[in-house]
């Protein structure tokens, strides 16, 4: 529903993994689109080039209306797919605590509007309310699944 409603070319839902033995990182739980990176570190260093890590660390939505203009302006951007021209990174918040991330990407600039942002926010609220981003993962689990979002 999220991918269809937003008309995004790539949709991903990530869970924030916290461990006492490592820095926090995002684990891709579900996606629709081309295969891409399954794990994103959420360190301060990686956030210098990653919208996903920055959104998680700040708890703020990041909307890149035009990737080419964003890069030309000297702003950091982590490229997973060279066709992406706009991106919406929305942390899923449980109160003031980020528990996951919704990442939408489109192959056209200025793709995401208020309706897209609203649908992503509702999806994040559902994921948090149902505690779908708060599960224990064993080493044998394969958390990355392509699904019809």
Short mmCIF file of C-alpha atoms in Angstrom, two decimals:
data_model
loop_
_atom_site.label_atom_id
_atom_site.label_comp_id
_atom_site.label_asym_id
_atom_site.label_seq_id
_atom_site.Cartn_x
_atom_site.Cartn_y
_atom_site.Cartn_z
CA UNK A 1 0.00 0.00 0.00
CA UNK A 2 2.79 2.47 0.89
CA UNK A 3 4.68 1.90 -2.37
CA UNK A 4 1.51 1.97 -4.47
CA UNK A 5 0.02 5.05 -2.80
CA UNK A 6 3.27 7.04 -2.86
CA UNK A 7 4.13 5.83 -6.39
CA UNK A 8 7.71 5.46 -5.14
CA UNK A 9 10.13 3.51 -7.32
CA UNK A 10 11.82 2.10 -4.21
CA UNK A 11 10.32 1.64 -0.75
CA UNK A 12 12.14 0.33 2.30
CA UNK A 13 11.29 -0.21 5.94
CA UNK A 14 14.16 -0.47 8.40
CA UNK A 15 14.34 -1.47 12.06
CA UNK A 16 16.83 0.30 14.31
CA UNK A 17 19.02 -2.28 16.05
CA UNK A 18 20.69 -1.25 19.28
CA UNK A 19 23.28 -3.46 20.89
CA UNK A 20 25.46 -2.86 23.93
CA UNK A 21 28.40 -4.30 21.96
CA UNK A 22 28.15 -2.15 18.81
CA UNK A 23 27.00 1.14 17.37
CA UNK A 24 23.32 1.29 16.37
CA UNK A 25 22.46 0.29 12.82
CA UNK A 26 19.43 0.04 10.53
CA UNK A 27 18.36 -3.40 9.32
CA UNK A 28 16.15 -3.61 6.24
CA UNK A 29 12.98 -5.48 7.23
CA UNK A 30 11.04 -5.15 3.98
CA UNK A 31 11.43 -3.43 0.64
CA UNK A 32 9.98 -3.11 -2.82
CA UNK A 33 12.24 -2.31 -5.74
CA UNK A 34 15.77 -3.17 -6.73
CA UNK A 35 17.96 -5.00 -4.21
CA UNK A 36 20.11 -2.66 -2.17
CA UNK A 37 22.15 -2.36 0.98
CA UNK A 38 20.57 -4.34 3.85
CA UNK A 39 22.33 -2.68 6.80
CA UNK A 40 23.19 0.98 7.42
CA UNK A 41 25.42 2.05 10.30
CA UNK A 42 24.01 4.94 12.33
CA UNK A 43 27.29 6.38 13.48
CA UNK A 44 28.05 10.09 13.45
CA UNK A 45 30.69 9.45 10.76
CA UNK A 46 28.31 7.57 8.43
CA UNK A 47 25.58 10.18 8.98
CA UNK A 48 27.86 12.71 7.27
CA UNK A 49 26.97 11.02 3.95
CA UNK A 50 23.73 9.14 4.69
CA UNK A 51 20.24 10.61 4.88
CA UNK A 52 18.99 7.41 6.54
CA UNK A 53 21.55 7.62 9.35
CA UNK A 54 20.98 11.36 9.74
CA UNK A 55 17.18 10.96 9.96
CA UNK A 56 17.56 8.26 12.64
CA UNK A 57 20.14 10.25 14.64
CA UNK A 58 18.12 13.50 14.58
CA UNK A 59 14.58 12.07 14.61
CA UNK A 60 13.73 14.46 11.76
CA UNK A 61 12.28 13.86 8.31
CA UNK A 62 14.65 14.42 5.42
CA UNK A 63 13.15 15.32 2.06
CA UNK A 64 15.51 15.57 -0.90
CA UNK A 65 13.40 17.07 -3.66
CA UNK A 66 16.15 16.91 -6.28
CA UNK A 67 19.19 14.70 -5.69
CA UNK A 68 21.27 16.43 -8.35
CA UNK A 69 20.62 19.90 -6.88
CA UNK A 70 21.25 18.52 -3.38
CA UNK A 71 24.67 17.18 -4.41
CA UNK A 72 25.50 20.31 -6.45
CA UNK A 73 24.82 22.39 -3.32
CA UNK A 74 27.50 20.37 -1.52
CA UNK A 75 25.07 18.47 0.67
CA UNK A 76 25.94 14.87 1.54
CA UNK A 77 24.15 12.04 -0.24
CA UNK A 78 24.66 8.27 -0.09
CA UNK A 79 23.79 6.82 -3.50
CA UNK A 80 22.32 3.32 -3.65
CA UNK A 81 20.81 3.72 -7.13
CA UNK A 82 22.01 6.26 -9.69
CA UNK A 83 18.46 6.63 -11.09
CA UNK A 84 17.06 8.09 -7.84
CA UNK A 85 16.17 11.78 -8.22
CA UNK A 86 14.14 12.38 -5.03
CA UNK A 87 14.04 10.77 -1.60
CA UNK A 88 11.99 10.86 1.59
CA UNK A 89 13.55 9.49 4.79
CA UNK A 90 11.14 9.37 7.73
CA UNK A 91 12.09 8.02 11.13
CA UNK A 92 9.45 5.88 12.86
CA UNK A 93 9.26 7.40 16.34
CA UNK A 94 8.02 5.84 19.56
CA UNK A 95 7.62 9.04 21.54
CA UNK A 96 11.01 10.73 21.30
CA UNK A 97 12.84 7.48 20.48
CA UNK A 98 13.50 6.40 16.88
CA UNK A 99 12.77 2.69 16.36
CA UNK A 100 12.96 2.47 12.59
CA UNK A 101 12.89 4.28 9.28
CA UNK A 102 10.76 4.52 6.16
CA UNK A 103 12.78 5.30 3.03
CA UNK A 104 11.01 6.22 -0.21
CA UNK A 105 12.88 6.93 -3.45
CA UNK A 106 11.66 8.09 -6.85
CA UNK A 107 13.30 8.32 -10.25
CA UNK A 108 11.85 11.82 -10.80
CA UNK A 109 12.74 15.08 -9.02
CA UNK A 110 10.20 16.71 -6.69
CA UNK A 111 8.16 13.49 -6.55
CA UNK A 112 7.12 13.56 -2.89
CA UNK A 113 4.29 15.82 -1.75
CA UNK A 114 2.23 16.33 1.41
CA UNK A 115 0.07 13.27 0.66
CA UNK A 116 3.18 11.05 0.35
CA UNK A 117 4.54 12.39 3.63
CA UNK A 118 1.18 11.81 5.34
CA UNK A 119 0.97 8.20 4.10
CA UNK A 120 4.55 7.54 5.26
CA UNK A 121 3.71 9.06 8.67
CA UNK A 122 0.63 6.84 9.00
CA UNK A 123 2.72 3.81 8.06
CA UNK A 124 5.30 4.73 10.68
CA UNK A 125 2.58 5.20 13.30
CA UNK A 126 1.15 1.76 12.46
CA UNK A 127 4.58 0.11 12.67
CA UNK A 128 5.23 1.71 16.06
CA UNK A 129 1.75 1.09 17.47
CA UNK A 130 1.86 -2.58 16.49
CA UNK A 131 5.47 -2.81 17.72
CA UNK A 132 6.47 -4.32 14.37
CA UNK A 133 9.93 -2.75 14.54
CA UNK A 134 10.71 -4.06 18.02
CA UNK A 135 11.56 -7.71 17.76
CA UNK A 136 14.46 -9.86 18.76
CA UNK A 137 16.45 -11.19 15.81
CA UNK A 138 18.56 -14.28 16.13
CA UNK A 139 21.69 -14.79 14.05
CA UNK A 140 19.85 -17.37 11.93
CA UNK A 141 17.08 -14.91 10.96
CA UNK A 142 17.18 -13.34 7.54
CA UNK A 143 15.47 -9.98 8.17
CA UNK A 144 15.49 -8.77 4.57
CA UNK A 145 12.39 -9.65 2.59
CA UNK A 146 10.94 -8.20 -0.58
CA UNK A 147 7.21 -7.69 -0.09
CA UNK A 148 4.33 -5.83 -1.68
CA UNK A 149 4.29 -2.72 0.52
#
